[in-house]
CSV table of C-alpha atoms and ligand atoms in Angstrom, one decimal:
chain,number,residue,atom,x,y,z
A,1,MET,CA,-235.9,-29.4,-128.0
A,2,THR,CA,-235.3,-28.9,-131.7
A,3,GLU,CA,-232.4,-31.1,-133.0
A,4,GLN,CA,-229.8,-29.0,-134.9
A,5,ARG,CA,-227.8,-30.7,-137.5
A,6,THR,CA,-224.2,-28.8,-137.0
A,7,GLU,CA,-221.2,-28.5,-139.1
A,8,ALA,CA,-219.5,-30.9,-137.0
A,9,GLU,CA,-222.2,-33.9,-137.7
A,10,ASP,CA,-221.8,-32.8,-141.4
A,11,ALA,CA,-218.3,-33.4,-141.0
A,12,THR,CA,-218.7,-36.8,-140.1
A,13,ALA,CA,-220.2,-37.8,-143.4
A,14,VAL,CA,-217.0,-36.6,-145.3
A,15,ALA,CA,-214.3,-37.8,-142.6
A,16,PRO,CA,-215.2,-41.4,-141.3
A,17,ALA,CA,-212.7,-43.0,-139.1
A,18,ASP,CA,-211.0,-46.0,-140.1
A,19,ALA,CA,-212.6,-49.3,-139.2
A,20,GLY,CA,-210.1,-50.5,-136.8
A,21,THR,CA,-210.3,-47.1,-134.6
A,22,LEU,CA,-214.1,-47.5,-134.7
A,23,ARG,CA,-213.5,-50.9,-133.4
A,24,GLU,CA,-211.3,-49.6,-130.9
A,25,TRP,CA,-214.0,-47.1,-129.9
A,26,LEU,CA,-216.5,-49.7,-129.6
A,27,GLY,CA,-214.3,-51.9,-127.5
A,28,GLN,CA,-214.0,-49.3,-125.0
A,29,MET,CA,-217.7,-48.2,-124.8
A,30,LEU,CA,-218.3,-52.0,-124.0
A,31,ILE,CA,-215.6,-51.8,-121.2
A,32,ILE,CA,-217.1,-48.7,-119.6
A,33,ARG,CA,-220.8,-50.3,-120.3
A,34,ARG,CA,-219.6,-53.6,-118.5
A,35,PHE,CA,-217.7,-51.8,-115.7
A,36,GLU,CA,-220.8,-49.4,-115.0
A,37,SER,CA,-223.4,-52.5,-114.9
A,38,GLU,CA,-221.3,-54.3,-112.7
A,39,SER,CA,-220.3,-51.3,-110.3
A,40,VAL,CA,-224.2,-51.0,-109.9
A,41,ARG,CA,-224.6,-54.7,-109.0
A,42,LEU,CA,-221.6,-54.5,-106.6
A,43,SER,CA,-223.2,-51.3,-104.9
A,44,TYR,CA,-226.2,-53.1,-104.0
A,45,ALA,CA,-224.3,-56.2,-103.2
A,46,ASN,CA,-222.6,-53.8,-100.6
A,47,LYS,CA,-219.2,-54.3,-102.2
A,48,ILE,CA,-218.8,-50.7,-103.1
A,49,PRO,CA,-219.6,-48.2,-100.3
A,50,GLY,CA,-221.0,-44.9,-100.7
A,51,GLY,CA,-222.9,-43.8,-103.9
A,52,ILE,CA,-222.4,-43.9,-107.2
A,53,HIS,CA,-223.6,-42.6,-110.3
A,54,SER,CA,-223.8,-44.9,-113.4
A,55,SER,CA,-222.7,-43.3,-116.9
A,56,GLU,CA,-224.3,-46.0,-118.8
A,57,GLY,CA,-226.0,-44.7,-121.9
A,58,GLN,CA,-223.4,-42.0,-121.9
A,59,GLU,CA,-220.3,-43.7,-123.3
A,60,ALA,CA,-220.2,-42.2,-126.6
A,61,VAL,CA,-219.9,-38.4,-125.2
A,62,ALA,CA,-216.7,-39.7,-123.1
A,63,VAL,CA,-215.0,-41.8,-125.4
A,64,GLY,CA,-215.5,-39.7,-128.7
A,65,SER,CA,-214.6,-36.9,-127.1
A,66,ILE,CA,-211.5,-38.2,-125.2
A,67,ARG,CA,-210.3,-40.0,-128.4
A,68,ALA,CA,-210.1,-36.7,-130.0
A,69,LEU,CA,-207.5,-35.5,-127.5
A,70,GLY,CA,-203.7,-36.3,-127.1
A,71,ALA,CA,-201.9,-37.5,-124.0
A,72,ALA,CA,-200.7,-34.1,-123.0
A,73,ASP,CA,-204.5,-32.7,-123.3
A,74,VAL,CA,-206.3,-32.5,-119.7
A,75,VAL,CA,-209.8,-33.6,-118.8
A,76,ALA,CA,-211.5,-32.7,-115.5
A,77,GLY,CA,-215.0,-34.6,-114.9
A,78,THR,CA,-218.0,-34.4,-112.8
A,79,HIS,CA,-219.8,-36.5,-110.1
A,80,ARG,CA,-220.7,-39.0,-113.0
A,81,SER,CA,-217.3,-39.7,-114.3
A,82,HIS,CA,-216.4,-43.3,-114.6
A,83,HIS,CA,-216.7,-43.1,-118.2
A,84,HIS,CA,-214.2,-39.9,-118.7
A,85,ALA,CA,-211.8,-41.9,-116.2
A,86,LEU,CA,-211.6,-45.2,-118.4
A,87,ALA,CA,-211.9,-43.0,-121.6
A,88,LYS,CA,-208.7,-41.0,-120.3
A,89,GLY,CA,-206.6,-44.4,-120.0
A,90,MET,CA,-207.1,-45.1,-116.4
A,91,PRO,CA,-206.8,-48.9,-115.6
A,92,PRO,CA,-210.2,-50.4,-114.9
A,93,ARG,CA,-208.2,-52.1,-111.9
A,94,THR,CA,-207.3,-48.9,-110.3
A,95,VAL,CA,-210.9,-47.2,-110.7
A,96,MET,CA,-212.6,-50.4,-109.4
A,97,ALA,CA,-210.4,-50.7,-106.7
A,98,GLU,CA,-210.8,-47.1,-105.7
A,99,LEU,CA,-214.7,-47.8,-105.6
A,100,TYR,CA,-214.1,-50.6,-103.4
A,101,GLY,CA,-212.0,-48.2,-101.0
A,102,LYS,CA,-208.6,-50.7,-101.2
A,103,ALA,CA,-205.6,-49.7,-100.9
A,104,THR,CA,-204.6,-50.2,-104.7
A,105,GLY,CA,-207.3,-47.7,-105.6
A,106,CYS,CA,-206.1,-44.8,-107.6
A,107,THR,CA,-206.3,-42.3,-104.5
A,108,GLY,CA,-205.6,-45.5,-102.3
A,109,GLY,CA,-209.0,-46.2,-101.5
A,110,ARG,CA,-209.9,-42.8,-99.6
A,111,GLY,CA,-211.5,-40.9,-102.4
A,112,GLY,CA,-214.2,-43.4,-104.0
A,113,SER,CA,-215.9,-42.7,-107.1
A,114,MET,CA,-216.4,-38.8,-106.9
A,115,HIS,CA,-212.6,-38.5,-106.5
A,116,LEU,CA,-210.9,-40.3,-109.2
A,117,VAL,CA,-207.8,-38.7,-110.3
A,118,ASP,CA,-204.8,-39.8,-112.4
A,119,LEU,CA,-202.3,-37.0,-112.7
A,120,SER,CA,-200.1,-39.2,-115.0
A,121,ARG,CA,-202.9,-39.6,-117.4
A,122,ASN,CA,-203.6,-35.7,-117.0
A,123,PHE,CA,-207.1,-36.9,-115.8
A,124,LEU,CA,-207.9,-34.1,-113.1
A,125,GLY,CA,-210.6,-35.8,-111.4
A,126,SER,CA,-214.2,-36.6,-110.6
A,127,ASN,CA,-215.5,-34.2,-108.9
A,128,GLY,CA,-218.5,-34.0,-106.3
A,129,ILE,CA,-219.3,-30.2,-106.7
A,130,VAL,CA,-221.5,-29.4,-109.7
A,131,GLY,CA,-220.1,-27.4,-112.4
A,132,ALA,CA,-216.6,-27.3,-110.5
A,133,GLY,CA,-214.8,-29.7,-113.0
A,134,LEU,CA,-215.5,-27.0,-115.6
A,135,GLY,CA,-213.4,-24.4,-113.4
A,136,VAL,CA,-210.6,-27.1,-112.9
A,137,ALA,CA,-210.2,-27.6,-116.5
A,138,MET,CA,-210.6,-23.6,-117.2
A,139,GLY,CA,-207.9,-23.0,-114.8
A,140,THR,CA,-205.6,-25.4,-116.3
A,141,ALA,CA,-206.4,-23.9,-120.0
A,142,LEU,CA,-205.2,-20.5,-118.6
A,143,ALA,CA,-202.0,-22.3,-117.3
A,144,MET,CA,-201.3,-23.8,-120.4
A,145,LYS,CA,-201.8,-20.6,-122.2
A,146,LEU,CA,-199.5,-18.6,-120.1
A,147,GLN,CA,-197.0,-21.2,-120.1
A,148,GLN,CA,-197.6,-21.4,-124.2
A,149,ARG,CA,-198.0,-25.4,-123.6
A,150,PRO,CA,-199.6,-26.9,-127.1
A,151,ALA,CA,-202.5,-28.8,-125.2
A,152,VAL,CA,-206.0,-28.2,-124.5
A,153,ALA,CA,-208.3,-28.8,-121.4
A,154,VAL,CA,-211.6,-30.3,-121.6
A,155,GLY,CA,-214.3,-29.8,-118.7
A,156,TYR,CA,-217.6,-31.7,-118.6
A,157,VAL,CA,-220.7,-30.6,-116.6
A,158,GLY,CA,-224.2,-31.9,-116.8
A,159,ASP,CA,-227.6,-30.0,-117.8
A,160,GLY,CA,-228.1,-29.1,-114.4
A,161,GLY,CA,-224.8,-27.8,-114.0
A,162,ALA,CA,-225.5,-25.6,-116.9
A,163,ASN,CA,-228.2,-23.9,-114.6
A,164,THR,CA,-225.3,-23.0,-112.0
A,165,GLY,CA,-223.7,-19.5,-112.1
A,166,ARG,CA,-220.2,-20.9,-112.0
A,167,THR,CA,-220.4,-22.5,-115.0
A,168,TRP,CA,-221.1,-19.3,-117.0
A,169,GLU,CA,-218.4,-17.7,-114.9
A,170,PHE,CA,-215.9,-20.0,-116.6
A,171,ILE,CA,-217.3,-19.8,-119.9
A,172,ASN,CA,-217.2,-16.2,-119.8
A,173,LEU,CA,-213.4,-16.0,-118.9
A,174,ALA,CA,-212.4,-18.9,-121.2
A,175,ALA,CA,-213.9,-16.8,-124.2
A,176,LEU,CA,-212.8,-13.4,-123.1
A,177,TRP,CA,-209.2,-15.0,-122.5
A,178,LYS,CA,-209.6,-17.0,-125.7
A,179,LEU,CA,-208.3,-19.8,-123.4
A,180,PRO,CA,-207.7,-23.5,-125.0
A,181,PHE,CA,-210.5,-25.1,-123.5
A,182,ILE,CA,-213.4,-27.2,-124.3
A,183,ALA,CA,-216.5,-27.5,-122.4
A,184,ILE,CA,-218.5,-30.3,-122.7
A,185,CYS,CA,-221.9,-30.4,-121.5
A,186,GLU,CA,-223.6,-34.1,-121.2
A,187,ASN,CA,-227.2,-33.0,-121.5
A,188,ASN,CA,-228.9,-36.4,-120.3
A,189,LEU,CA,-232.1,-34.7,-119.7
A,190,TYR,CA,-232.3,-35.0,-115.9
A,191,ALA,CA,-230.6,-33.3,-113.2
A,192,VAL,CA,-231.5,-35.8,-110.3
A,193,GLU,CA,-235.3,-36.0,-110.6
A,194,THR,CA,-235.8,-32.6,-112.6
A,195,HIS,CA,-236.3,-33.3,-116.5
A,196,ILE,CA,-234.7,-30.3,-118.2
A,197,SER,CA,-238.1,-28.9,-119.5
A,198,ARG,CA,-238.8,-28.1,-116.0
A,199,SER,CA,-235.3,-26.3,-115.6
A,200,LEU,CA,-234.2,-24.7,-118.8
A,201,ALA,CA,-235.2,-21.3,-120.1
A,202,GLY,CA,-234.3,-20.6,-123.6
A,203,ASP,CA,-234.3,-23.1,-126.6
A,204,SER,CA,-231.1,-24.9,-125.6
A,205,ILE,CA,-228.0,-24.9,-123.5
A,206,ALA,CA,-225.9,-24.3,-126.6
A,207,GLY,CA,-227.7,-21.3,-127.5
A,208,ARG,CA,-227.3,-20.1,-124.1
A,209,ALA,CA,-223.6,-20.6,-124.4
A,210,ALA,CA,-223.4,-19.0,-127.8
A,211,GLY,CA,-224.4,-15.8,-125.9
A,212,PHE,CA,-220.7,-15.6,-124.7
A,213,GLY,CA,-219.4,-15.2,-128.1
A,214,LEU,CA,-218.0,-18.8,-128.5
A,215,PRO,CA,-218.5,-21.5,-131.0
A,216,ALA,CA,-221.4,-23.5,-129.4
A,217,VAL,CA,-222.6,-26.8,-131.2
A,218,ALA,CA,-225.2,-29.5,-130.2
A,219,VAL,CA,-224.3,-32.8,-131.1
A,220,ASP,CA,-225.8,-36.2,-131.1
A,221,GLY,CA,-224.3,-37.5,-127.9
A,222,GLN,CA,-225.3,-41.0,-129.0
A,223,ASP,CA,-223.3,-40.5,-132.3
A,224,ILE,CA,-219.6,-41.5,-131.5
A,225,VAL,CA,-218.5,-40.2,-134.9
A,226,ALA,CA,-220.4,-36.9,-134.5
A,227,VAL,CA,-218.9,-36.3,-130.8
A,228,HIS,CA,-215.5,-37.1,-132.2
A,229,ALA,CA,-215.9,-34.6,-135.1
A,230,ALA,CA,-217.2,-31.9,-132.9
A,231,ALA,CA,-214.5,-32.4,-130.2
A,232,SER,CA,-211.7,-32.7,-132.6
A,233,ALA,CA,-212.8,-29.3,-134.5
A,234,ALA,CA,-212.6,-27.7,-131.3
A,235,ARG,CA,-209.3,-28.9,-130.4
A,236,ASP,CA,-208.0,-27.6,-133.6
A,237,ARG,CA,-209.5,-24.4,-132.8
A,238,ALA,CA,-208.3,-24.3,-129.4
A,239,LEU,CA,-204.6,-25.5,-130.5
A,240,ASN,CA,-204.7,-22.8,-133.3
A,241,GLY,CA,-205.1,-20.0,-130.6
A,242,GLU,CA,-208.7,-19.2,-131.5
A,243,GLY,CA,-210.1,-19.8,-128.3
A,244,PRO,CA,-212.8,-21.9,-126.3
A,245,THR,CA,-215.7,-24.0,-127.8
A,246,PHE,CA,-218.7,-25.0,-126.0
A,247,ILE,CA,-220.5,-28.6,-126.9
A,248,GLU,CA,-224.0,-29.7,-125.8
A,249,ALA,CA,-224.0,-33.4,-126.4
A,250,ARG,CA,-227.4,-34.7,-126.3
A,251,THR,CA,-227.5,-38.0,-124.4
A,252,TYR,CA,-229.3,-39.9,-121.7
A,253,ARG,CA,-228.5,-41.9,-118.7
A,254,TYR,CA,-230.1,-45.3,-118.5
A,255,GLU,CA,-229.5,-45.9,-114.7
A,256,GLY,CA,-231.1,-43.8,-111.7
A,257,HIS,CA,-229.6,-40.4,-110.7
A,258,ASN,CA,-227.5,-42.7,-108.2
A,259,VAL,CA,-227.6,-46.2,-106.9
A,260,GLY,CA,-230.7,-46.5,-104.9
A,261,ASP,CA,-232.8,-44.0,-107.0
A,262,VAL,CA,-236.3,-45.5,-107.3
A,263,GLN,CA,-236.9,-43.2,-110.4
A,264,ASN,CA,-240.5,-42.5,-109.9
A,265,TYR,CA,-240.2,-39.0,-112.0
A,266,ARG,CA,-239.9,-41.2,-115.3
A,267,ASP,CA,-241.4,-44.0,-117.0
A,268,ALA,CA,-239.8,-47.0,-117.8
A,269,SER,CA,-240.8,-47.1,-121.4
A,270,GLU,CA,-238.7,-43.9,-121.9
A,271,VAL,CA,-235.5,-45.7,-120.7
A,272,ALA,CA,-236.4,-48.6,-122.8
A,273,SER,CA,-237.1,-46.6,-125.8
A,274,TRP,CA,-233.8,-44.8,-125.5
A,275,ARG,CA,-232.0,-48.1,-124.9
A,276,GLN,CA,-233.5,-49.6,-128.1
A,277,THR,CA,-233.4,-46.9,-130.5
A,278,HIS,CA,-230.7,-44.5,-129.3
A,279,ASP,CA,-228.1,-46.6,-127.9
A,280,PRO,CA,-224.3,-45.5,-128.5
A,281,ILE,CA,-223.1,-48.9,-128.6
A,282,GLN,CA,-225.8,-50.4,-131.0
A,283,ALA,CA,-225.3,-47.4,-133.3
A,284,LEU,CA,-221.6,-47.9,-133.7
A,285,ARG,CA,-222.0,-51.4,-133.9
A,286,GLN,CA,-224.7,-51.1,-136.8
A,287,ARG,CA,-222.5,-48.6,-138.2
A,288,LEU,CA,-219.5,-51.0,-138.7
A,289,ALA,CA,-221.9,-53.6,-139.8
A,290,GLU,CA,-223.3,-51.7,-142.6
A,291,ARG,CA,-219.7,-51.3,-143.8
A,292,GLY,CA,-218.9,-54.7,-143.6
A,293,ASP,CA,-216.3,-54.0,-141.0
A,294,LEU,CA,-217.9,-56.1,-138.0
A,295,ASP,CA,-219.6,-59.4,-138.2
A,296,GLU,CA,-221.5,-60.8,-135.1
A,297,ALA,CA,-218.4,-63.2,-134.3
A,298,GLY,CA,-216.2,-59.8,-134.0
A,299,TYR,CA,-218.9,-58.1,-131.9
A,300,ALA,CA,-219.0,-61.3,-129.6
A,301,ALA,CA,-215.5,-61.1,-129.4
A,302,LEU,CA,-215.4,-57.5,-128.3
A,303,ARG,CA,-217.9,-58.1,-125.7
A,304,GLN,CA,-216.0,-61.0,-124.4
A,305,GLN,CA,-212.9,-58.7,-124.0
A,306,ALA,CA,-214.9,-56.1,-122.3
A,307,ASP,CA,-216.6,-58.6,-119.9
A,308,GLU,CA,-213.0,-60.3,-118.8
A,309,THR,CA,-211.3,-56.9,-118.5
A,310,VAL,CA,-214.0,-55.9,-115.9
A,311,ALA,CA,-214.2,-59.3,-114.4
A,312,ASP,CA,-210.3,-59.1,-114.0
A,313,ALA,CA,-210.6,-55.5,-112.4
A,314,ILE,CA,-213.3,-56.8,-109.7
A,315,ASP,CA,-211.1,-59.7,-108.8
A,316,PHE,CA,-208.0,-57.2,-108.5
A,317,ALA,CA,-210.3,-55.0,-106.2
A,318,GLU,CA,-211.4,-58.0,-104.4
A,319,ARG,CA,-208.0,-59.2,-103.7
A,320,SER,CA,-206.5,-56.0,-102.6
A,321,PRO,CA,-206.1,-54.9,-99.2
A,322,TRP,CA,-207.8,-52.2,-97.3
A,323,PRO,CA,-205.9,-49.0,-96.5
A,324,ASP,CA,-203.8,-48.9,-93.6
A,325,THR,CA,-205.8,-46.8,-90.9
A,326,GLY,CA,-202.4,-46.1,-89.1
A,327,THR,CA,-201.6,-43.7,-91.8
A,328,VAL,CA,-205.1,-41.6,-91.5
A,329,GLN,CA,-203.8,-38.1,-90.4
A,330,ARG,CA,-206.0,-36.7,-87.5
A,331,ALA,CA,-207.7,-33.8,-88.7
A,332,TRP,CA,-210.4,-33.4,-86.2
A,333,PRO,CA,-210.7,-32.4,-83.4
A,334,ALA,CA,-207.8,-30.7,-84.3
A,335,ALA,CA,-204.9,-31.0,-82.2
A,336,GLU,CA,-204.6,-28.6,-79.4
A,337,PRO,CA,-202.4,-25.5,-80.0
A,338,ALA,CA,-199.3,-25.2,-78.1
A,339,GLY,CA,-199.6,-23.5,-74.9
A,340,ALA,CA,-203.4,-23.1,-75.3
A,341,SER,CA,-204.2,-25.5,-72.0
A,342,ARG,CA,-202.5,-23.1,-69.9
B,401,TPP,C1,-222.9,-27.4,-106.0
B,401,TPP,C2,-223.6,-28.4,-105.8
B,401,TPP,N1,-225.0,-28.4,-105.7
B,401,TPP,C3,-225.8,-29.4,-105.3
B,401,TPP,C4,-225.2,-30.9,-105.6
B,401,TPP,C5,-226.1,-32.0,-105.5
B,401,TPP,N2,-226.3,-32.6,-106.6
B,401,TPP,C6,-225.2,-33.8,-107.2
B,401,TPP,S1,-225.7,-34.4,-108.7
B,401,TPP,C7,-227.1,-32.9,-109.1
B,401,TPP,C8,-227.5,-32.9,-110.1
B,401,TPP,C9,-226.7,-32.7,-111.6
B,401,TPP,O1,-227.4,-32.7,-112.5
B,401,TPP,P1,-226.5,-32.6,-113.7
B,401,TPP,O2,-225.6,-31.4,-114.1
B,401,TPP,O3,-227.7,-32.8,-114.9
B,401,TPP,O4,-225.7,-33.9,-114.1
B,401,TPP,P2,-225.9,-35.6,-114.3
B,401,TPP,O5,-226.3,-36.1,-112.9
B,401,TPP,O6,-227.4,-35.6,-114.9
B,401,TPP,O7,-224.7,-36.2,-114.6
B,401,TPP,C10,-227.2,-32.2,-107.7
B,401,TPP,C11,-227.9,-31.3,-107.8
B,401,TPP,C12,-223.8,-30.8,-105.7
B,401,TPP,N3,-223.2,-32.2,-105.8
B,401,TPP,N4,-223.2,-29.7,-105.9
B,402,MG,MG1,-228.1,-34.1,-116.3
């Protein structure tokens, strides 16, 4: 794939965020990084039941885009959404407790990793159906437009999701109806075991989106400032009534598709190379250091804070009670309809 330098990336050169803001973004990315590495460890330790999909490596996409939003803006995620949930302000405690299946989790421990939701923070959920989160956000954008609410809805989708029909049904209607909608494709190069070179026709996902007549940009998803600039521009457009934007954020997942993936479809050297040369956390750390806005001690303090936040979340999940099984509704087999036994 050819790298395109976009207007949004150029804009970052003229509008750098202040040091305090960048350090906050770095701190949030460090929390997500630690949350994810601990979640993987706890899954292997049988503390977290069911599958989880780690977002390690993709932190800048979530934090960069969600930091461009206001509290009233709505976000809908994918099956790989811990980073979206945490960036949207969900407390690590309720997310970790949900992964554990505990009663203090955001859905009472009954949803798990792919059903994280917090309506009070306008996080409409992670979602196990590939491409569906985009539709949840698009429908919300339609409601916002009809109700004339000054807010936008953001939906995420993966590169694999960009090969499903429903994704383009949502983009088509959002463009046609000029909805206050931002579609963000996290192109992490893989859909389960399939590299994008084996599944994508055409030059790029952004190029495909452009065919629907909306602005479609590709950004370096490992550069949080570039992601933030693209999302800010998209939000401004949406709030001005100019309609949706499609952002393809080029990123990489460090872990396997889910816990247990043996990853014999890619070389360990590929993962190591991304970690060493394209890491979003190290990129921001370096940017801050070069500006004289972060020294070794400052970085160590942010890391320690992140580690403590996640340790507290794990402790909370461990100490929390299991859901009361007495409150489970009997759904199947269905109760016999009245008179059916006669
Ligand atoms: C409608 C639907 N089809 C298939 C699946 C099985 N599935 C789960 S994740 C996944 C791949 C998704 O790849 P991508 O969109 O690139 O997201 P990533 O896992 O890389 O974040 C598939 C096919 C599903 N959950 N939903
Ligand atoms: Mg993918």
